[in-house]
Amino acid sequence: MDMVMKKFWITTLGCKINQYESESVRERWLRMGYEQAENDAEAHEIVINSCAVTAAALRDLRQTVRGINRRNPEGKIIIAGCAAQVFAKELAELPGVADVIPQERKFELLKLEDQPEISEGHTLFQPFEIDDYERSRAVVKVQDGCSHRCTYCIVPITRGPSVSRSADDVLNEISRLLDSGFREMIISGINLSHYGREFDESFDFWDLMKLIEDEFGAEWDERARLRISSLEPGQLNERALEVFSKSNLICPQLHLSLQSGDRAVLKRMGRGHYKPEDVLVFLDKLKDVWPVFGLGADILTGFPGETEEEFKNTLEFCRNLPLSYAHVFPYSVRPGTAAASMKGQLDGPTKKERGRILREMIEEKKQEFLHQISKMDSLKVLFQNKNKGICEFYSTCILEEGFENKVPRDLIEVKPVAASKDSLTVKIK
């Protein structure tokens, strides 16, 4: 088949880092003369960029493969990414799968003339980069992998130890994306607290954010913004407050990898390096910098051995947090992790019920936050389709009257009109 006529489709499962890497592959294949198909049924090659963070992610992957194979039995399915790193043999036997490319070799999809060599422990920062994005907000990947090894987490197995992207590459990519018209970029990594460790112990994630601010803050103040994907509680220090207080670009919104609000559970998780109460102290100080801010969190329920009292501690801790949303996950056994063989594995209904209780309480807090910001005089919204977008606090905003023509990429000043269950109704000022 003529390479120029080869049609491809990329399906992305999982995190923002996967989204970023898929975009890099998409841009590379277009430059090589491949054509992006209208859908997976029309493609000659289908790349599925996989996730392995939960058992549900693996089920979703199997269903995705079988669905594509039904729609396109002649299509060549390539499974790449985290699930391919751990479950290669099983995935290779799924219908229609022609190749399985593990995460440590995902860069091979770029089909570069000079392929990088993988060092021992695959600590290579893989050569993905982007100039554009198929979404309204662009992801900028600054770090990959994790060297911490929480007892429940498969990511260090799937993505290897931490590795950081050079600050110059980060600055150049942000510049390209601004030139392409993007007005919100999400600074992302697998574990941002590990950024810079292999460069210089005195240069960390907050130094990178200051560097970005120094480069773009004055020119793009009020015209563009940065969002930080997820922070470790241990990063919430005086340096963070200083960076936030001097930034023209960082959105007043944080997402924290909390996992639990009980110290004993955190210790069993391998996350005893921070105390839940320290988070509350930091957030109280943050009010002096950002009087209003959005706050999200990842929370794991039903970890092995979690007692009713430990769960109630997490529930009470979350009740004291100024949360505007949260992602609640029931614990999922992942092969190769220490928690998989721990005593006290909880049954499914218990984990599910605790998740339900937590989500219900967090939903109430979300409603309170939406009601609070609905009284503000104005918000800055990045619209993602004809009438739907997100404001600086990461809350969904619905425009009373949608845009007639192409949705703008600019940040649009709006006035809140009313709060509903999941969003704010707004109008253009």
Short mmCIF file of C-alpha atoms in Angstrom, two decimals:
data_model
loop_
_atom_site.label_atom_id
_atom_site.label_comp_id
_atom_site.label_asym_id
_atom_site.label_seq_id
_atom_site.Cartn_x
_atom_site.Cartn_y
_atom_site.Cartn_z
CA MET A 1 0.00 0.00 0.00
CA ASP A 2 1.24 3.49 -0.80
CA MET A 3 2.48 5.00 2.47
CA VAL A 4 1.04 8.41 1.57
CA MET A 5 -2.44 6.91 1.47
CA LYS A 6 -2.15 5.03 4.75
CA LYS A 7 -4.93 6.09 7.11
CA PHE A 8 -4.48 5.99 10.86
CA TRP A 9 -6.53 6.49 13.99
CA ILE A 10 -5.34 6.97 17.57
CA THR A 11 -7.48 6.12 20.58
CA THR A 12 -6.19 7.39 23.92
CA LEU A 13 -7.09 5.88 27.29
CA GLY A 14 -5.96 7.18 30.66
CA CYS A 15 -4.07 10.26 31.75
CA LYS A 16 -3.11 13.63 30.28
CA ILE A 17 0.43 12.34 29.66
CA ASN A 18 -1.03 9.69 27.34
CA GLN A 19 -3.03 12.43 25.59
CA TYR A 20 0.18 14.40 25.09
CA GLU A 21 2.12 11.44 23.71
CA SER A 22 -0.73 10.55 21.36
CA GLU A 23 -0.76 14.10 20.01
CA SER A 24 2.99 13.91 19.40
CA VAL A 25 2.55 10.66 17.42
CA ARG A 26 -0.38 12.14 15.48
CA GLU A 27 1.63 15.19 14.42
CA ARG A 28 4.61 13.03 13.45
CA TRP A 29 2.52 10.67 11.30
CA LEU A 30 0.83 13.58 9.53
CA ARG A 31 4.25 15.07 8.72
CA MET A 32 5.28 11.66 7.35
CA GLY A 33 2.40 11.81 4.87
CA TYR A 34 -0.08 9.54 6.62
CA GLU A 35 -3.72 10.58 6.61
CA GLN A 36 -5.86 10.76 9.73
CA ALA A 37 -9.03 8.72 9.24
CA GLU A 38 -12.49 10.03 10.09
CA ASN A 39 -12.94 7.20 12.59
CA ASP A 40 -11.40 3.88 13.64
CA ALA A 41 -13.55 1.90 11.18
CA GLU A 42 -11.83 3.56 8.20
CA ALA A 43 -8.24 3.30 9.42
CA HIS A 44 -5.57 0.92 8.18
CA GLU A 45 -3.61 1.29 11.43
CA ILE A 46 -5.19 1.95 14.82
CA VAL A 47 -3.00 2.87 17.77
CA ILE A 48 -4.53 2.37 21.22
CA ASN A 49 -2.54 4.28 23.82
CA SER A 50 -3.34 2.26 26.93
CA CYS A 51 -3.62 2.76 30.68
CA ALA A 52 -3.03 0.24 33.47
CA VAL A 53 -3.64 2.28 36.61
CA THR A 54 -6.74 0.27 37.64
CA ALA A 55 -8.31 -3.08 36.82
CA ALA A 56 -11.15 -1.13 35.19
CA ALA A 57 -8.64 0.50 32.83
CA LEU A 58 -7.59 -2.93 31.60
CA ARG A 59 -11.23 -3.97 31.11
CA ASP A 60 -11.84 -0.79 29.12
CA LEU A 61 -8.84 -1.59 26.95
CA ARG A 62 -10.07 -5.11 26.15
CA GLN A 63 -13.53 -3.75 25.28
CA THR A 64 -11.99 -1.04 23.11
CA VAL A 65 -9.88 -3.57 21.17
CA ARG A 66 -12.85 -5.90 20.58
CA GLY A 67 -15.10 -3.01 19.53
CA ILE A 68 -12.57 -1.72 17.00
CA ASN A 69 -11.98 -5.21 15.66
CA ARG A 70 -15.73 -5.70 15.14
CA ARG A 71 -16.03 -2.40 13.28
CA ASN A 72 -12.81 -2.86 11.34
CA PRO A 73 -11.72 -6.53 11.11
CA GLU A 74 -9.03 -5.67 8.54
CA GLY A 75 -7.51 -2.87 10.63
CA LYS A 76 -4.08 -3.38 12.15
CA ILE A 77 -4.37 -2.66 15.89
CA ILE A 78 -1.25 -1.52 17.75
CA ILE A 79 -1.49 -1.43 21.54
CA ALA A 80 1.03 0.91 23.14
CA GLY A 81 1.61 2.35 26.58
CA CYS A 82 1.33 1.33 30.19
CA ALA A 83 -0.85 -1.77 29.86
CA ALA A 84 1.44 -2.95 27.04
CA GLN A 85 4.38 -2.68 29.45
CA VAL A 86 2.90 -5.17 31.92
CA PHE A 87 0.32 -7.29 30.07
CA ALA A 88 1.98 -7.68 26.65
CA LYS A 89 1.41 -11.43 26.25
CA GLU A 90 -2.27 -11.26 27.16
CA LEU A 91 -2.90 -8.23 24.94
CA ALA A 92 -1.14 -9.77 21.93
CA GLU A 93 -3.79 -12.50 21.88
CA LEU A 94 -6.73 -10.10 21.54
CA PRO A 95 -8.48 -10.08 18.12
CA GLY A 96 -6.95 -7.80 15.51
CA VAL A 97 -3.84 -6.94 17.52
CA ALA A 98 -0.82 -6.80 15.21
CA ASP A 99 1.73 -5.33 17.60
CA VAL A 100 2.20 -4.51 21.28
CA ILE A 101 4.63 -1.68 22.08
CA PRO A 102 5.50 -1.25 25.76
CA GLN A 103 5.66 2.17 27.37
CA GLU A 104 9.45 2.14 27.51
CA ARG A 105 9.50 1.88 23.70
CA LYS A 106 6.51 4.05 22.86
CA PHE A 107 8.85 6.50 21.12
CA GLU A 108 9.24 3.90 18.36
CA LEU A 109 5.80 5.04 17.14
CA LEU A 110 7.48 8.31 16.15
CA LYS A 111 9.47 6.33 13.56
CA LEU A 112 12.49 8.59 14.02
CA GLU A 113 15.53 8.08 11.81
CA ASP A 114 17.83 8.12 14.84
CA GLN A 115 16.07 6.18 17.59
CA PRO A 116 17.31 6.98 21.12
CA GLU A 117 18.97 4.28 23.16
CA ILE A 118 17.31 3.18 26.39
CA SER A 119 19.64 3.20 29.37
CA GLU A 120 19.40 0.69 32.20
CA GLY A 121 16.08 1.18 34.00
CA HIS A 122 14.65 3.05 30.98
CA THR A 123 15.14 6.52 32.46
CA LEU A 124 15.16 8.13 29.02
CA PHE A 125 12.94 11.18 28.63
CA GLN A 126 11.32 10.02 25.43
CA PRO A 127 11.49 12.46 22.49
CA PHE A 128 7.83 13.44 22.34
CA GLU A 129 7.03 17.04 21.50
CA ILE A 130 4.06 18.93 20.11
CA ASP A 131 3.29 22.05 18.08
CA ASP A 132 -0.50 21.78 18.17
CA TYR A 133 -3.31 19.93 19.95
CA GLU A 134 -6.67 18.56 18.90
CA ARG A 135 -8.24 19.88 22.10
CA SER A 136 -8.86 23.46 23.16
CA ARG A 137 -6.34 23.20 26.02
CA ALA A 138 -2.83 21.91 25.39
CA VAL A 139 -0.86 19.61 27.67
CA VAL A 140 2.85 20.31 28.20
CA LYS A 141 4.67 17.24 29.50
CA VAL A 142 7.59 18.17 31.77
CA GLN A 143 8.26 14.93 33.67
CA ASP A 144 7.69 11.19 33.33
CA GLY A 145 7.87 8.13 35.56
CA CYS A 146 8.03 7.87 39.34
CA SER A 147 10.77 6.74 41.71
CA HIS A 148 8.65 6.59 44.85
CA ARG A 149 6.81 3.25 44.63
CA CYS A 150 3.65 3.74 46.63
CA THR A 151 2.50 0.27 47.66
CA TYR A 152 -0.73 0.36 45.59
CA CYS A 153 0.64 1.94 42.41
CA ILE A 154 1.64 0.19 39.20
CA VAL A 155 2.99 3.35 37.53
CA PRO A 156 6.66 2.87 38.54
CA ILE A 157 6.44 -0.56 36.90
CA THR A 158 4.77 0.73 33.73
CA ARG A 159 6.66 4.01 33.28
CA GLY A 160 9.90 3.41 35.15
CA PRO A 161 11.81 5.80 37.43
CA SER A 162 11.43 9.56 37.29
CA VAL A 163 12.96 11.52 34.43
CA SER A 164 12.63 15.24 33.70
CA ARG A 165 12.43 17.33 30.56
CA SER A 166 14.95 20.13 30.10
CA ALA A 167 13.67 23.60 30.99
CA ASP A 168 14.70 24.90 27.55
CA ASP A 169 12.54 22.28 25.81
CA VAL A 170 9.60 23.19 28.06
CA LEU A 171 9.96 26.91 27.33
CA ASN A 172 10.28 26.30 23.59
CA GLU A 173 7.14 24.16 23.54
CA ILE A 174 5.09 26.70 25.47
CA SER A 175 6.25 29.36 23.02
CA ARG A 176 5.19 27.23 20.04
CA LEU A 177 1.78 26.57 21.57
CA LEU A 178 1.21 30.24 22.32
CA ASP A 179 2.13 31.02 18.71
CA SER A 180 -0.38 28.37 17.60
CA GLY A 181 -3.13 30.20 19.47
CA PHE A 182 -3.44 28.20 22.70
CA ARG A 183 -4.39 30.24 25.72
CA GLU A 184 -4.42 27.54 28.37
CA MET A 185 -1.69 24.98 28.89
CA ILE A 186 -1.64 22.21 31.49
CA ILE A 187 1.80 21.63 33.00
CA SER A 188 1.80 17.86 33.46
CA GLY A 189 3.90 15.01 34.75
CA ILE A 190 3.52 11.65 36.41
CA ASN A 191 5.05 12.94 39.67
CA LEU A 192 5.89 16.64 39.53
CA SER A 193 7.56 16.50 42.94
CA HIS A 194 10.40 14.55 41.30
CA TYR A 195 11.03 17.16 38.60
CA GLY A 196 14.69 18.15 38.26
CA ARG A 197 16.17 15.53 40.56
CA GLU A 198 18.59 14.30 37.91
CA PHE A 199 19.62 17.82 36.87
CA ASP A 200 20.59 19.58 40.03
CA GLU A 201 19.24 19.10 43.53
CA SER A 202 18.74 22.85 43.82
CA PHE A 203 16.42 23.05 40.75
CA ASP A 204 12.92 21.71 41.27
CA PHE A 205 9.39 22.06 39.90
CA TRP A 206 8.86 25.47 41.51
CA ASP A 207 12.06 26.74 39.88
CA LEU A 208 10.69 25.57 36.54
CA MET A 209 7.40 27.42 37.15
CA LYS A 210 9.32 30.58 38.07
CA LEU A 211 11.35 30.26 34.88
CA ILE A 212 8.15 29.96 32.82
CA GLU A 213 6.71 33.00 34.61
CA ASP A 214 9.86 35.05 33.98
CA GLU A 215 9.73 34.14 30.29
CA PHE A 216 6.03 34.65 29.57
CA GLY A 217 4.33 36.28 32.56
CA ALA A 218 4.62 39.95 31.61
CA GLU A 219 3.73 39.51 27.93
CA TRP A 220 0.82 37.11 28.44
CA ASP A 221 -0.71 38.48 31.64
CA GLU A 222 -4.53 38.33 31.35
CA ARG A 223 -4.23 36.74 27.87
CA ALA A 224 -3.04 33.21 28.65
CA ARG A 225 -2.87 30.93 31.64
CA LEU A 226 -1.20 27.83 33.04
CA ARG A 227 -2.85 25.05 34.97
CA ILE A 228 -0.87 22.56 37.06
CA SER A 229 -2.08 19.00 36.54
CA SER A 230 -1.49 17.37 39.95
CA LEU A 231 0.70 18.08 42.95
CA GLU A 232 1.99 15.94 45.80
CA PRO A 233 1.04 17.25 49.26
CA GLY A 234 4.75 17.40 50.10
CA GLN A 235 5.17 20.14 47.47
CA LEU A 236 2.87 22.48 49.37
CA ASN A 237 5.52 24.64 51.02
CA GLU A 238 6.60 28.28 51.37
CA ARG A 239 8.26 28.12 47.96
CA ALA A 240 4.93 27.19 46.38
CA LEU A 241 3.21 30.12 48.09
CA GLU A 242 5.92 32.46 46.80
CA VAL A 243 5.56 31.21 43.21
CA PHE A 244 1.77 31.49 43.33
CA SER A 245 1.90 35.00 44.81
CA LYS A 246 4.16 36.31 42.02
CA SER A 247 2.52 34.55 39.07
CA ASN A 248 0.40 36.25 36.42
CA LEU A 249 -0.25 32.94 34.67
CA ILE A 250 -1.03 30.14 37.15
CA CYS A 251 -4.74 29.43 37.56
CA PRO A 252 -6.08 29.73 41.13
CA GLN A 253 -6.80 26.01 41.24
CA LEU A 254 -4.91 22.99 42.55
CA HIS A 255 -5.33 19.26 42.19
CA LEU A 256 -3.73 17.19 44.95
CA SER A 257 -2.73 13.54 45.05
CA LEU A 258 -4.07 13.04 48.59
CA GLN A 259 -5.18 9.37 48.45
CA SER A 260 -6.19 9.27 52.14
CA GLY A 261 -6.79 11.52 55.13
CA ASP A 262 -5.71 8.92 57.69
CA ARG A 263 -2.06 8.80 58.73
CA ALA A 264 -1.98 5.03 59.34
CA VAL A 265 -3.45 4.31 55.88
CA LEU A 266 -0.98 6.74 54.29
CA LYS A 267 1.88 4.91 56.00
CA ARG A 268 0.67 1.55 54.63
CA MET A 269 0.38 3.18 51.21
CA GLY A 270 4.04 4.21 51.42
CA ARG A 271 2.97 7.83 51.67
CA GLY A 272 3.96 8.57 55.24
CA HIS A 273 6.12 11.50 54.07
CA TYR A 274 3.30 14.00 54.60
CA LYS A 275 0.69 14.64 57.25
CA PRO A 276 -2.91 15.41 56.28
CA GLU A 277 -3.04 18.30 58.75
CA ASP A 278 -0.12 20.00 56.96
CA VAL A 279 -2.32 20.28 53.87
CA LEU A 280 -4.94 22.18 55.89
CA VAL A 281 -2.30 24.57 57.22
CA PHE A 282 -1.00 25.27 53.71
CA LEU A 283 -4.46 25.85 52.26
CA ASP A 284 -5.24 28.30 55.05
CA LYS A 285 -2.11 30.29 54.09
CA LEU A 286 -3.05 30.05 50.40
CA LYS A 287 -6.20 32.09 51.09
CA ASP A 288 -3.93 35.13 51.56
CA VAL A 289 -2.63 34.62 48.00
CA TRP A 290 -5.84 33.39 46.34
CA PRO A 291 -8.93 34.47 48.31
CA VAL A 292 -10.92 32.10 46.09
CA PHE A 293 -9.46 28.94 44.53
CA GLY A 294 -10.64 25.64 43.13
CA LEU A 295 -9.40 22.48 44.80
CA GLY A 296 -9.54 18.91 43.53
CA ALA A 297 -8.09 15.70 44.90
CA ASP A 298 -7.51 12.02 44.14
CA ILE A 299 -8.79 9.82 46.96
CA LEU A 300 -8.52 6.03 47.28
CA THR A 301 -11.11 4.17 49.36
CA GLY A 302 -10.94 0.64 50.73
CA PHE A 303 -7.17 0.26 50.87
CA PRO A 304 -6.13 -3.08 52.44
CA GLY A 305 -6.78 -3.02 56.16
CA GLU A 306 -8.75 0.25 56.08
CA THR A 307 -10.95 0.16 59.18
CA GLU A 308 -14.26 1.94 59.57
CA GLU A 309 -12.53 4.45 61.84
CA GLU A 310 -9.73 5.08 59.30
CA PHE A 311 -12.31 5.66 56.60
CA LYS A 312 -14.18 8.10 58.85
CA ASN A 313 -10.90 9.97 59.40
CA THR A 314 -10.57 10.40 55.63
CA LEU A 315 -14.21 11.44 55.37
CA GLU A 316 -13.78 14.04 58.12
CA PHE A 317 -10.51 15.28 56.63
CA CYS A 318 -12.17 15.78 53.23
CA ARG A 319 -15.08 17.53 54.94
CA ASN A 320 -12.58 20.07 56.31
CA LEU A 321 -10.96 20.66 52.91
CA PRO A 322 -12.29 23.45 50.65
CA LEU A 323 -12.88 20.94 47.84
CA SER A 324 -14.62 21.99 44.64
CA TYR A 325 -14.46 18.45 43.19
CA ALA A 326 -12.60 15.16 43.69
CA HIS A 327 -11.85 11.89 41.91
CA VAL A 328 -12.71 9.00 44.20
CA PHE A 329 -11.43 5.53 43.32
CA PRO A 330 -12.09 2.23 45.13
CA TYR A 331 -8.78 0.44 45.70
CA SER A 332 -7.89 -1.88 42.83
CA VAL A 333 -5.36 -4.72 43.18
CA ARG A 334 -2.51 -4.18 40.69
CA PRO A 335 -0.10 -7.04 39.92
CA GLY A 336 3.46 -6.56 41.05
CA THR A 337 2.63 -4.03 43.76
CA ALA A 338 3.25 -4.53 47.48
CA ALA A 339 -0.38 -3.87 48.41
CA ALA A 340 -1.57 -6.76 46.25
CA SER A 341 -0.30 -9.25 48.83
CA MET A 342 -1.23 -7.28 51.95
CA LYS A 343 -3.55 -8.79 54.52
CA GLY A 344 -7.00 -7.28 55.08
CA GLN A 345 -8.17 -6.98 51.46
CA LEU A 346 -11.65 -5.47 51.58
CA ASP A 347 -14.59 -6.84 49.64
CA GLY A 348 -15.96 -5.01 46.61
CA PRO A 349 -19.25 -3.84 48.15
CA THR A 350 -17.44 -2.25 51.13
CA LYS A 351 -15.02 -0.37 48.87
CA LYS A 352 -17.87 0.74 46.63
CA GLU A 353 -20.04 1.90 49.53
CA ARG A 354 -17.24 3.95 51.06
CA GLY A 355 -16.65 5.53 47.68
CA ARG A 356 -20.33 6.40 47.41
CA ILE A 357 -20.39 8.05 50.84
CA LEU A 358 -17.32 10.11 50.03
CA ARG A 359 -18.61 11.17 46.61
CA GLU A 360 -21.94 12.21 48.10
CA MET A 361 -20.24 14.51 50.60
CA ILE A 362 -17.91 15.93 47.97
CA GLU A 363 -20.87 16.62 45.69
CA GLU A 364 -22.33 18.83 48.41
CA LYS A 365 -19.04 20.74 48.63
CA LYS A 366 -19.02 21.14 44.86
CA GLN A 367 -22.49 22.70 45.03
CA GLU A 368 -21.34 25.10 47.73
CA PHE A 369 -18.36 26.17 45.64
CA LEU A 370 -20.43 26.71 42.49
CA HIS A 371 -22.88 28.80 44.51
CA GLN A 372 -19.96 30.84 45.90
CA ILE A 373 -18.41 31.70 42.53
CA SER A 374 -21.83 32.32 40.97
CA LYS A 375 -21.87 35.54 43.00
CA MET A 376 -18.61 36.81 41.49
CA ASP A 377 -18.67 39.77 39.16
CA SER A 378 -16.68 38.07 36.39
CA LEU A 379 -14.84 34.92 35.36
CA LYS A 380 -12.41 34.07 32.56
CA VAL A 381 -13.64 31.11 30.53
CA LEU A 382 -11.92 29.04 27.86
CA PHE A 383 -14.70 27.63 25.71
CA GLN A 384 -14.29 24.10 24.42
CA ASN A 385 -17.36 23.95 22.18
CA LYS A 386 -20.24 26.18 21.12
CA ASN A 387 -21.42 26.92 24.65
CA LYS A 388 -19.35 24.96 27.17
CA GLY A 389 -16.03 25.84 28.77
CA ILE A 390 -14.07 26.03 32.02
CA CYS A 391 -13.21 29.01 34.19
CA GLU A 392 -9.99 29.71 36.05
CA PHE A 393 -11.28 27.69 39.04
CA TYR A 394 -11.80 24.59 36.83
CA SER A 395 -15.58 24.74 37.07
CA THR A 396 -17.74 24.02 34.03
CA CYS A 397 -19.46 27.07 32.56
CA ILE A 398 -22.40 27.01 30.14
CA LEU A 399 -22.98 30.06 27.94
CA GLU A 400 -26.62 31.18 27.73
CA GLU A 401 -26.25 31.70 23.99
CA GLY A 402 -23.60 29.66 22.18
CA PHE A 403 -21.11 31.00 19.66
CA GLU A 404 -22.50 31.13 16.15
CA ASN A 405 -19.22 30.55 14.38
CA LYS A 406 -15.95 28.90 15.35
CA VAL A 407 -15.33 28.71 19.10
CA PRO A 408 -12.60 31.22 20.07
CA ARG A 409 -9.40 30.03 21.73
CA ASP A 410 -9.11 33.29 23.67
CA LEU A 411 -10.05 33.60 27.31
CA ILE A 412 -13.51 35.18 27.38
CA GLU A 413 -14.68 37.38 30.24
CA VAL A 414 -18.13 36.31 31.42
CA LYS A 415 -20.56 37.12 34.20
CA PRO A 416 -22.08 34.25 36.21
CA VAL A 417 -25.87 34.09 36.01
CA ALA A 418 -26.77 31.03 38.07
CA ALA A 419 -25.38 27.84 39.61
CA SER A 420 -26.83 24.43 38.76
CA LYS A 421 -25.92 20.91 39.86
CA ASP A 422 -22.76 20.53 37.79
CA SER A 423 -22.05 23.92 36.25
CA LEU A 424 -22.50 27.66 36.12
CA THR A 425 -24.67 29.44 33.60
CA VAL A 426 -22.80 32.51 32.32
CA LYS A 427 -23.18 35.33 29.83
CA ILE A 428 -20.52 37.33 27.98
CA LYS A 429 -19.81 40.64 29.67
#
